Amino acid sequence: MDFGAQVKKLRNSRHLTQEQLALKLNVSRQTISSWENNRNLPDLEMVVTLAQTFQISLDQLILGDPSMTDKLVKDGSEMRKIKLTLYVTLVMILAGVGCFLLFSVIGSTVDSDGILQEPFFLVPIGYLFLLLGLIGGVINLVQRRQNKKHH
């Protein structure tokens, strides 16, 4: 049985209208209709909420529909990519800040020949890390918005 038919069967067995189920799940009636007509599938969080609402296991709710299983695997993969991008972004920003802190801690000295000794290379490297972190943050925001639009 496909996912939409499963949701409709469960809803009808509990004598709920689409509107009543939508209120319980905090979604629109049109969302319930689109699930039941297989025009759209819920995200993983909503699938868990549906299973809890109907007091059934996730296996009972989704394993009968291969398209639902595929969607959940794809959603999990997308979330892992978003988390990885976020971690890389944070590491880049921390590395940039670390470069600036290291530059200020090391400081500069003048040797006996009158030559200035300073770790000048840390400044452009710090800016590079900050720029890469900023780019990663923008990519992360775009991925999150695309992920939310699809759900």
CSV table of N, CA and C in Angstrom, one decimal:
chain,number,residue,atom,x,y,z
A,1,MET,N,0.9,-1.2,0.0
A,1,MET,CA,0.0,0.0,0.0
A,1,MET,C,0.9,1.2,0.0
A,2,ASP,N,0.6,2.2,-0.9
A,2,ASP,CA,1.4,3.4,-0.9
A,2,ASP,C,1.1,4.3,0.3
A,3,PHE,N,2.0,5.3,0.5
A,3,PHE,CA,1.9,6.1,1.7
A,3,PHE,C,0.6,6.9,1.8
A,4,GLY,N,0.2,7.5,0.7
A,4,GLY,CA,-1.1,8.2,0.7
A,4,GLY,C,-2.3,7.4,1.1
A,5,ALA,N,-2.4,6.2,0.5
A,5,ALA,CA,-3.5,5.3,0.9
A,5,ALA,C,-3.4,4.9,2.4
A,6,GLN,N,-2.2,4.7,2.9
A,6,GLN,CA,-2.0,4.3,4.3
A,6,GLN,C,-2.5,5.5,5.2
A,7,VAL,N,-2.1,6.7,4.9
A,7,VAL,CA,-2.5,7.8,5.7
A,7,VAL,C,-4.1,8.0,5.7
A,8,LYS,N,-4.6,7.8,4.5
A,8,LYS,CA,-6.1,7.9,4.3
A,8,LYS,C,-6.8,6.8,5.1
A,9,LYS,N,-6.3,5.6,5.0
A,9,LYS,CA,-6.9,4.5,5.7
A,9,LYS,C,-6.8,4.7,7.3
A,10,LEU,N,-5.7,5.2,7.7
A,10,LEU,CA,-5.5,5.4,9.2
A,10,LEU,C,-6.4,6.6,9.6
A,11,ARG,N,-6.5,7.6,8.8
A,11,ARG,CA,-7.4,8.8,9.2
A,11,ARG,C,-8.8,8.3,9.2
A,12,ASN,N,-9.3,7.6,8.2
A,12,ASN,CA,-10.7,7.1,8.2
A,12,ASN,C,-11.0,6.1,9.3
A,13,SER,N,-10.0,5.3,9.7
A,13,SER,CA,-10.3,4.3,10.7
A,13,SER,C,-10.4,5.0,12.1
A,14,ARG,N,-9.9,6.2,12.2
A,14,ARG,CA,-10.1,6.9,13.5
A,14,ARG,C,-11.2,8.0,13.4
A,15,HIS,N,-11.9,7.9,12.2
A,15,HIS,CA,-13.1,8.8,12.0
A,15,HIS,C,-12.7,10.3,12.1
A,16,LEU,N,-11.6,10.6,11.4
A,16,LEU,CA,-11.1,12.0,11.4
A,16,LEU,C,-11.3,12.5,10.0
A,17,THR,N,-11.6,13.8,9.9
A,17,THR,CA,-11.6,14.5,8.6
A,17,THR,C,-10.2,14.9,8.3
A,18,GLN,N,-10.0,15.3,7.1
A,18,GLN,CA,-8.7,15.9,6.8
A,18,GLN,C,-8.4,17.1,7.6
A,19,GLU,N,-9.4,17.9,7.8
A,19,GLU,CA,-9.3,19.2,8.6
A,19,GLU,C,-8.9,18.8,10.1
A,20,GLN,N,-9.5,17.8,10.6
A,20,GLN,CA,-9.2,17.4,12.0
A,20,GLN,C,-7.8,16.9,12.2
A,21,LEU,N,-7.4,16.1,11.2
A,21,LEU,CA,-6.0,15.6,11.2
A,21,LEU,C,-5.0,16.8,11.0
A,22,ALA,N,-5.4,17.7,10.2
A,22,ALA,CA,-4.5,18.8,9.9
A,22,ALA,C,-4.3,19.7,11.2
A,23,LEU,N,-5.4,19.8,11.9
A,23,LEU,CA,-5.3,20.6,13.2
A,23,LEU,C,-4.4,19.9,14.2
A,24,LYS,N,-4.5,18.5,14.3
A,24,LYS,CA,-3.7,17.8,15.2
A,24,LYS,C,-2.2,17.9,14.8
A,25,LEU,N,-1.9,18.0,13.5
A,25,LEU,CA,-0.5,18.0,13.0
A,25,LEU,C,0.0,19.4,12.8
A,26,ASN,N,-0.9,20.4,13.0
A,26,ASN,CA,-0.5,21.8,12.8
A,26,ASN,C,0.0,22.0,11.3
A,27,VAL,N,-0.8,21.5,10.4
A,27,VAL,CA,-0.6,21.7,8.9
A,27,VAL,C,-1.9,22.1,8.3
A,28,SER,N,-1.9,22.4,7.0
A,28,SER,CA,-3.1,22.7,6.4
A,28,SER,C,-3.9,21.5,5.9
A,29,ARG,N,-5.2,21.6,5.7
A,29,ARG,CA,-6.0,20.5,5.1
A,29,ARG,C,-5.4,20.1,3.7
A,30,GLN,N,-5.0,21.1,3.0
A,30,GLN,CA,-4.4,20.8,1.7
A,30,GLN,C,-3.2,20.0,1.7
A,31,THR,N,-2.4,20.1,2.8
A,31,THR,CA,-1.2,19.3,3.0
A,31,THR,C,-1.6,17.8,3.2
A,32,ILE,N,-2.6,17.6,4.0
A,32,ILE,CA,-3.1,16.2,4.2
A,32,ILE,C,-3.6,15.7,2.9
A,33,SER,N,-4.4,16.5,2.1
A,33,SER,CA,-4.9,16.0,0.8
A,33,SER,C,-3.7,15.7,-0.1
A,34,SER,N,-2.7,16.5,-0.1
A,34,SER,CA,-1.6,16.2,-1.1
A,34,SER,C,-0.9,14.9,-0.7
A,35,TRP,N,-0.8,14.6,0.6
A,35,TRP,CA,-0.2,13.4,1.1
A,35,TRP,C,-1.0,12.2,0.6
A,36,GLU,N,-2.3,12.3,0.9
A,36,GLU,CA,-3.2,11.2,0.5
A,36,GLU,C,-3.3,11.0,-1.0
A,37,ASN,N,-3.1,12.0,-1.8
A,37,ASN,CA,-3.2,11.8,-3.2
A,37,ASN,C,-1.8,11.6,-3.8
A,38,ASN,N,-0.8,11.4,-3.0
A,38,ASN,CA,0.6,11.2,-3.4
A,38,ASN,C,1.2,12.3,-4.3
A,39,ARG,N,0.7,13.5,-4.1
A,39,ARG,CA,1.3,14.6,-4.8
A,39,ARG,C,2.6,15.1,-4.0
A,40,ASN,N,2.6,14.8,-2.7
A,40,ASN,CA,3.7,15.3,-1.9
A,40,ASN,C,3.9,14.3,-0.8
A,41,LEU,N,5.1,14.3,-0.2
A,41,LEU,CA,5.4,13.4,0.9
A,41,LEU,C,5.9,14.3,2.1
A,42,PRO,N,5.6,13.9,3.3
A,42,PRO,CA,6.0,14.7,4.5
A,42,PRO,C,7.5,14.4,4.7
A,43,ASP,N,8.1,15.3,5.5
A,43,ASP,CA,9.5,15.1,5.9
A,43,ASP,C,9.6,14.1,7.1
A,44,LEU,N,10.8,13.8,7.4
A,44,LEU,CA,11.0,12.7,8.5
A,44,LEU,C,10.3,13.1,9.8
A,45,GLU,N,10.5,14.4,10.2
A,45,GLU,CA,9.9,14.8,11.4
A,45,GLU,C,8.4,14.6,11.4
A,46,MET,N,7.7,15.0,10.3
A,46,MET,CA,6.3,14.8,10.2
A,46,MET,C,5.9,13.4,10.2
A,47,VAL,N,6.7,12.5,9.6
A,47,VAL,CA,6.4,11.1,9.5
A,47,VAL,C,6.4,10.5,11.0
A,48,VAL,N,7.3,10.9,11.8
A,48,VAL,CA,7.4,10.5,13.2
A,48,VAL,C,6.1,11.0,13.9
A,49,THR,N,5.8,12.3,13.7
A,49,THR,CA,4.6,12.8,14.3
A,49,THR,C,3.3,12.1,13.9
A,50,LEU,N,3.2,11.7,12.6
A,50,LEU,CA,2.1,11.0,12.1
A,50,LEU,C,2.0,9.6,12.8
A,51,ALA,N,3.2,8.9,12.9
A,51,ALA,CA,3.2,7.6,13.6
A,51,ALA,C,2.7,7.7,15.0
A,52,GLN,N,3.2,8.8,15.7
A,52,GLN,CA,2.8,9.0,17.1
A,52,GLN,C,1.3,9.3,17.2
A,53,THR,N,0.8,10.1,16.3
A,53,THR,CA,-0.6,10.5,16.3
A,53,THR,C,-1.5,9.3,16.1
A,54,PHE,N,-1.1,8.4,15.2
A,54,PHE,CA,-1.9,7.2,14.9
A,54,PHE,C,-1.5,6.0,15.8
A,55,GLN,N,-0.5,6.3,16.7
A,55,GLN,CA,0.0,5.3,17.6
A,55,GLN,C,0.3,3.9,17.0
A,56,ILE,N,1.1,4.1,15.9
A,56,ILE,CA,1.7,2.9,15.2
A,56,ILE,C,3.2,3.1,15.0
A,57,SER,N,3.9,2.1,14.7
A,57,SER,CA,5.3,2.1,14.5
A,57,SER,C,5.6,2.8,13.1
A,58,LEU,N,6.8,3.3,13.1
A,58,LEU,CA,7.3,3.9,11.8
A,58,LEU,C,7.3,2.8,10.7
A,59,ASP,N,7.6,1.6,11.1
A,59,ASP,CA,7.6,0.5,10.1
A,59,ASP,C,6.3,0.3,9.5
A,60,GLN,N,5.3,0.3,10.3
A,60,GLN,CA,3.9,0.1,9.8
A,60,GLN,C,3.5,1.3,8.9
A,61,LEU,N,4.0,2.4,9.2
A,61,LEU,CA,3.6,3.6,8.4
A,61,LEU,C,4.3,3.7,7.1
A,62,ILE,N,5.6,3.4,7.0
A,62,ILE,CA,6.3,3.8,5.8
A,62,ILE,C,6.9,2.6,5.0
A,63,LEU,N,7.0,1.4,5.6
A,63,LEU,CA,7.7,0.4,4.8
A,63,LEU,C,6.9,-0.2,3.6
A,64,GLY,N,5.7,0.1,3.6
A,64,GLY,CA,4.9,-0.4,2.5
A,64,GLY,C,5.1,0.4,1.2
A,65,ASP,N,5.7,1.6,1.3
A,65,ASP,CA,5.8,2.5,0.2
A,65,ASP,C,7.2,2.8,-0.1
A,66,PRO,N,7.8,2.2,-1.2
A,66,PRO,CA,9.2,2.4,-1.5
A,66,PRO,C,9.5,3.9,-1.8
A,67,SER,N,8.6,4.7,-2.3
A,67,SER,CA,8.9,6.1,-2.6
A,67,SER,C,9.1,6.8,-1.3
A,68,MET,N,8.4,6.5,-0.3
A,68,MET,CA,8.5,7.1,1.1
A,68,MET,C,9.9,6.8,1.6
A,69,THR,N,10.2,5.5,1.5
A,69,THR,CA,11.5,5.0,2.1
A,69,THR,C,12.7,5.8,1.3
A,70,ASP,N,12.6,5.9,0.0
A,70,ASP,CA,13.6,6.6,-0.8
A,70,ASP,C,13.7,8.1,-0.4
A,71,LYS,N,12.5,8.7,-0.1
A,71,LYS,CA,12.5,10.1,0.3
A,71,LYS,C,13.1,10.3,1.6
A,72,LEU,N,12.9,9.4,2.6
A,72,LEU,CA,13.5,9.5,3.9
A,72,LEU,C,15.0,9.4,3.8
A,73,VAL,N,15.5,8.5,3.0
A,73,VAL,CA,16.9,8.3,2.8
A,73,VAL,C,17.5,9.6,2.2
A,74,LYS,N,16.8,10.1,1.2
A,74,LYS,CA,17.3,11.4,0.6
A,74,LYS,C,17.3,12.5,1.5
A,75,ASP,N,16.3,12.7,2.4
A,75,ASP,CA,16.2,13.7,3.4
A,75,ASP,C,17.4,13.6,4.3
A,76,GLY,N,17.7,12.4,4.8
A,76,GLY,CA,18.8,12.2,5.7
A,76,GLY,C,20.1,12.6,5.1
A,77,SER,N,20.3,12.2,3.8
A,77,SER,CA,21.5,12.6,3.1
A,77,SER,C,21.7,14.1,3.0
A,78,GLU,N,20.6,14.8,2.7
A,78,GLU,CA,20.6,16.2,2.6
A,78,GLU,C,21.0,16.9,3.9
A,79,MET,N,20.4,16.4,5.0
A,79,MET,CA,20.7,16.9,6.3
A,79,MET,C,22.1,16.7,6.7
A,80,ARG,N,22.7,15.6,6.3
A,80,ARG,CA,24.1,15.3,6.6
A,80,ARG,C,25.0,16.3,5.9
A,81,LYS,N,24.6,16.6,4.6
A,81,LYS,CA,25.4,17.6,3.8
A,81,LYS,C,25.3,19.0,4.5
A,82,ILE,N,24.1,19.4,4.9
A,82,ILE,CA,24.0,20.7,5.6
A,82,ILE,C,24.8,20.8,6.8
A,83,LYS,N,24.8,19.7,7.7
A,83,LYS,CA,25.5,19.7,8.9
A,83,LYS,C,27.0,19.8,8.6
A,84,LEU,N,27.5,19.0,7.6
A,84,LEU,CA,28.9,19.0,7.3
A,84,LEU,C,29.3,20.4,6.8
A,85,THR,N,28.5,21.1,6.0
A,85,THR,CA,28.8,22.5,5.6
A,85,THR,C,28.9,23.4,6.8
A,86,LEU,N,28.0,23.2,7.7
A,86,LEU,CA,28.0,24.1,8.9
A,86,LEU,C,29.2,23.8,9.7
A,87,TYR,N,29.7,22.6,9.9
A,87,TYR,CA,30.9,22.3,10.7
A,87,TYR,C,32.1,22.9,10.0
A,88,VAL,N,32.2,22.8,8.7
A,88,VAL,CA,33.3,23.3,7.9
A,88,VAL,C,33.3,24.8,8.1
A,89,THR,N,32.2,25.4,8.0
A,89,THR,CA,32.1,26.9,8.2
A,89,THR,C,32.6,27.3,9.5
A,90,LEU,N,32.2,26.7,10.6
A,90,LEU,CA,32.6,27.0,11.9
A,90,LEU,C,34.1,26.8,12.1
A,91,VAL,N,34.6,25.8,11.5
A,91,VAL,CA,36.1,25.5,11.6
A,91,VAL,C,36.8,26.6,10.9
A,92,MET,N,36.4,27.0,9.7
A,92,MET,CA,37.1,28.1,9.0
A,92,MET,C,37.0,29.4,9.8
A,93,ILE,N,35.9,29.8,10.3
A,93,ILE,CA,35.8,31.0,11.1
A,93,ILE,C,36.7,31.0,12.3
A,94,LEU,N,36.7,29.8,13.0
A,94,LEU,CA,37.6,29.7,14.2
A,94,LEU,C,39.0,29.8,13.8
A,95,ALA,N,39.4,29.2,12.7
A,95,ALA,CA,40.8,29.2,12.2
A,95,ALA,C,41.2,30.6,11.9
A,96,GLY,N,40.3,31.4,11.2
A,96,GLY,CA,40.6,32.8,10.9
A,96,GLY,C,40.8,33.6,12.2
A,97,VAL,N,39.9,33.5,13.2
A,97,VAL,CA,40.0,34.2,14.4
A,97,VAL,C,41.3,33.7,15.1
A,98,GLY,N,41.6,32.5,15.1
A,98,GLY,CA,42.8,31.9,15.7
A,98,GLY,C,44.1,32.6,15.1
A,99,CYS,N,44.1,32.8,13.7
A,99,CYS,CA,45.2,33.4,13.1
A,99,CYS,C,45.4,34.8,13.6
A,100,PHE,N,44.3,35.6,13.7
A,100,PHE,CA,44.4,37.0,14.2
A,100,PHE,C,44.9,37.0,15.7
A,101,LEU,N,44.4,36.1,16.5
A,101,LEU,CA,44.9,36.0,17.9
A,101,LEU,C,46.3,35.6,18.0
A,102,LEU,N,46.7,34.7,17.2
A,102,LEU,CA,48.1,34.2,17.2
A,102,LEU,C,49.0,35.4,16.7
A,103,PHE,N,48.6,36.1,15.7
A,103,PHE,CA,49.4,37.3,15.3
A,103,PHE,C,49.6,38.3,16.4
A,104,SER,N,48.5,38.5,17.1
A,104,SER,CA,48.6,39.5,18.2
A,104,SER,C,49.4,39.0,19.4
A,105,VAL,N,49.4,37.7,19.7
A,105,VAL,CA,50.1,37.2,20.8
A,105,VAL,C,51.6,37.1,20.5
A,106,ILE,N,51.9,36.7,19.2
A,106,ILE,CA,53.3,36.6,18.9
A,106,ILE,C,54.0,38.0,18.8
A,107,GLY,N,53.2,38.9,18.2
A,107,GLY,CA,53.8,40.3,18.2
A,107,GLY,C,54.9,40.4,17.2
A,108,SER,N,55.6,41.5,17.3
A,108,SER,CA,56.7,41.8,16.3
A,108,SER,C,57.9,42.2,17.1
A,109,THR,N,59.1,41.9,16.6
A,109,THR,CA,60.3,42.3,17.2
A,109,THR,C,61.3,42.8,16.1
A,110,VAL,N,62.3,43.6,16.6
A,110,VAL,CA,63.3,44.0,15.7
A,110,VAL,C,64.6,43.3,16.1
A,111,ASP,N,65.2,42.6,15.1
A,111,ASP,CA,66.4,41.9,15.5
A,111,ASP,C,67.6,42.8,15.5
A,112,SER,N,68.8,42.2,15.8
A,112,SER,CA,70.0,43.0,16.0
A,112,SER,C,70.5,43.7,14.7
A,113,ASP,N,70.0,43.3,13.5
A,113,ASP,CA,70.3,43.9,12.2
A,113,ASP,C,69.3,45.0,11.9
A,114,GLY,N,68.4,45.2,12.7
A,114,GLY,CA,67.4,46.2,12.5
A,114,GLY,C,66.2,45.8,11.6
A,115,ILE,N,66.1,44.5,11.4
A,115,ILE,CA,65.0,43.9,10.6
A,115,ILE,C,63.8,43.6,11.4
A,116,LEU,N,62.7,44.0,10.9
A,116,LEU,CA,61.4,43.7,11.6
A,116,LEU,C,61.0,42.2,11.5
A,117,GLN,N,60.8,41.6,12.5
A,117,GLN,CA,60.4,40.2,12.5
A,117,GLN,C,59.0,40.1,13.0
A,118,GLU,N,58.1,39.7,12.2
A,118,GLU,CA,56.7,39.5,12.6
A,118,GLU,C,56.0,38.4,11.7
A,119,PRO,N,55.0,37.7,12.3
A,119,PRO,CA,54.3,36.7,11.5
A,119,PRO,C,53.3,37.3,10.6
A,120,PHE,N,53.7,38.2,9.6
A,120,PHE,CA,52.8,38.9,8.8
A,120,PHE,C,51.8,38.0,8.0
A,121,PHE,N,52.3,36.8,7.7
A,121,PHE,CA,51.5,35.9,6.8
A,121,PHE,C,50.2,35.5,7.5
A,122,LEU,N,50.1,35.6,8.9
A,122,LEU,CA,48.9,35.2,9.6
A,122,LEU,C,47.7,36.1,9.3
A,123,VAL,N,48.0,37.3,8.9
A,123,VAL,CA,46.9,38.3,8.7
A,123,VAL,C,46.1,37.9,7.4
A,124,PRO,N,46.8,37.7,6.2
A,124,PRO,CA,46.1,37.3,5.0
A,124,PRO,C,45.5,35.9,5.2
A,125,ILE,N,46.2,35.0,5.9
A,125,ILE,CA,45.6,33.7,6.1
A,125,ILE,C,44.3,33.8,6.9
A,126,GLY,N,44.3,34.6,7.9
A,126,GLY,CA,43.2,34.8,8.8
A,126,GLY,C,42.0,35.4,8.0
A,127,TYR,N,42.3,36.4,7.1
A,127,TYR,CA,41.2,36.9,6.2
A,127,TYR,C,40.7,35.8,5.3
A,128,LEU,N,41.6,35.0,4.7
A,128,LEU,CA,41.2,33.9,3.8
A,128,LEU,C,40.2,32.9,4.5
A,129,PHE,N,40.6,32.5,5.8
A,129,PHE,CA,39.7,31.6,6.5
A,129,PHE,C,38.4,32.3,6.8
A,130,LEU,N,38.4,33.5,7.2
A,130,LEU,CA,37.1,34.2,7.4
A,130,LEU,C,36.3,34.3,6.2
A,131,LEU,N,36.9,34.6,5.0
A,131,LEU,CA,36.2,34.6,3.8
A,131,LEU,C,35.6,33.3,3.4
A,132,LEU,N,36.4,32.2,3.6
A,132,LEU,CA,35.9,30.9,3.3
A,132,LEU,C,34.7,30.5,4.3
A,133,GLY,N,34.9,30.9,5.5
A,133,GLY,CA,33.8,30.7,6.5
A,133,GLY,C,32.5,31.4,6.1
A,134,LEU,N,32.7,32.6,5.6
A,134,LEU,CA,31.5,33.4,5.2
A,134,LEU,C,30.8,32.7,4.0
A,135,ILE,N,31.6,32.3,3.0
A,135,ILE,CA,31.1,31.6,1.8
A,135,ILE,C,30.4,30.3,2.3
A,136,GLY,N,31.0,29.6,3.2
A,136,GLY,CA,30.4,28.4,3.7
A,136,GLY,C,29.1,28.7,4.4
A,137,GLY,N,29.0,29.7,5.1
A,137,GLY,CA,27.8,30.1,5.8
A,137,GLY,C,26.7,30.5,4.8
A,138,VAL,N,27.0,31.2,3.8
A,138,VAL,CA,26.0,31.5,2.7
A,138,VAL,C,25.5,30.2,2.1
A,139,ILE,N,26.4,29.3,1.7
A,139,ILE,CA,26.0,28.1,1.1
A,139,ILE,C,25.1,27.3,2.0
A,140,ASN,N,25.4,27.3,3.3
A,140,ASN,CA,24.6,26.6,4.3
A,140,ASN,C,23.2,27.2,4.4
A,141,LEU,N,23.1,28.5,4.4
A,141,LEU,CA,21.8,29.2,4.4
A,141,LEU,C,20.9,28.8,3.1
A,142,VAL,N,21.6,28.8,2.0
A,142,VAL,CA,20.9,28.5,0.7
A,142,VAL,C,20.4,27.0,0.8
A,143,GLN,N,21.3,26.1,1.3
A,143,GLN,CA,20.9,24.7,1.3
A,143,GLN,C,19.7,24.6,2.3
A,144,ARG,N,19.7,25.2,3.4
A,144,ARG,CA,18.6,25.1,4.4
A,144,ARG,C,17.3,25.6,3.8
A,145,ARG,N,17.4,26.8,3.1
A,145,ARG,CA,16.2,27.3,2.4
A,145,ARG,C,15.6,26.4,1.4
A,146,GLN,N,16.5,25.8,0.6
A,146,GLN,CA,16.1,24.9,-0.5
A,146,GLN,C,15.5,23.7,0.2
A,147,ASN,N,16.1,23.2,1.2
A,147,ASN,CA,15.5,22.0,1.9
A,147,ASN,C,14.1,22.3,2.5
A,148,LYS,N,13.9,23.5,3.1
A,148,LYS,CA,12.6,23.9,3.6
A,148,LYS,C,11.6,24.0,2.5
A,149,LYS,N,12.0,24.6,1.3
A,149,LYS,CA,11.1,24.8,0.2
A,149,LYS,C,10.5,23.4,-0.3
A,150,HIS,N,11.4,22.4,-0.3
A,150,HIS,CA,11.0,21.1,-0.8
A,150,HIS,C,10.1,20.4,0.2
A,151,HIS,N,10.0,20.9,1.4
A,151,HIS,CA,9.2,20.2,2.4
A,151,HIS,C,8.0,21.1,2.7
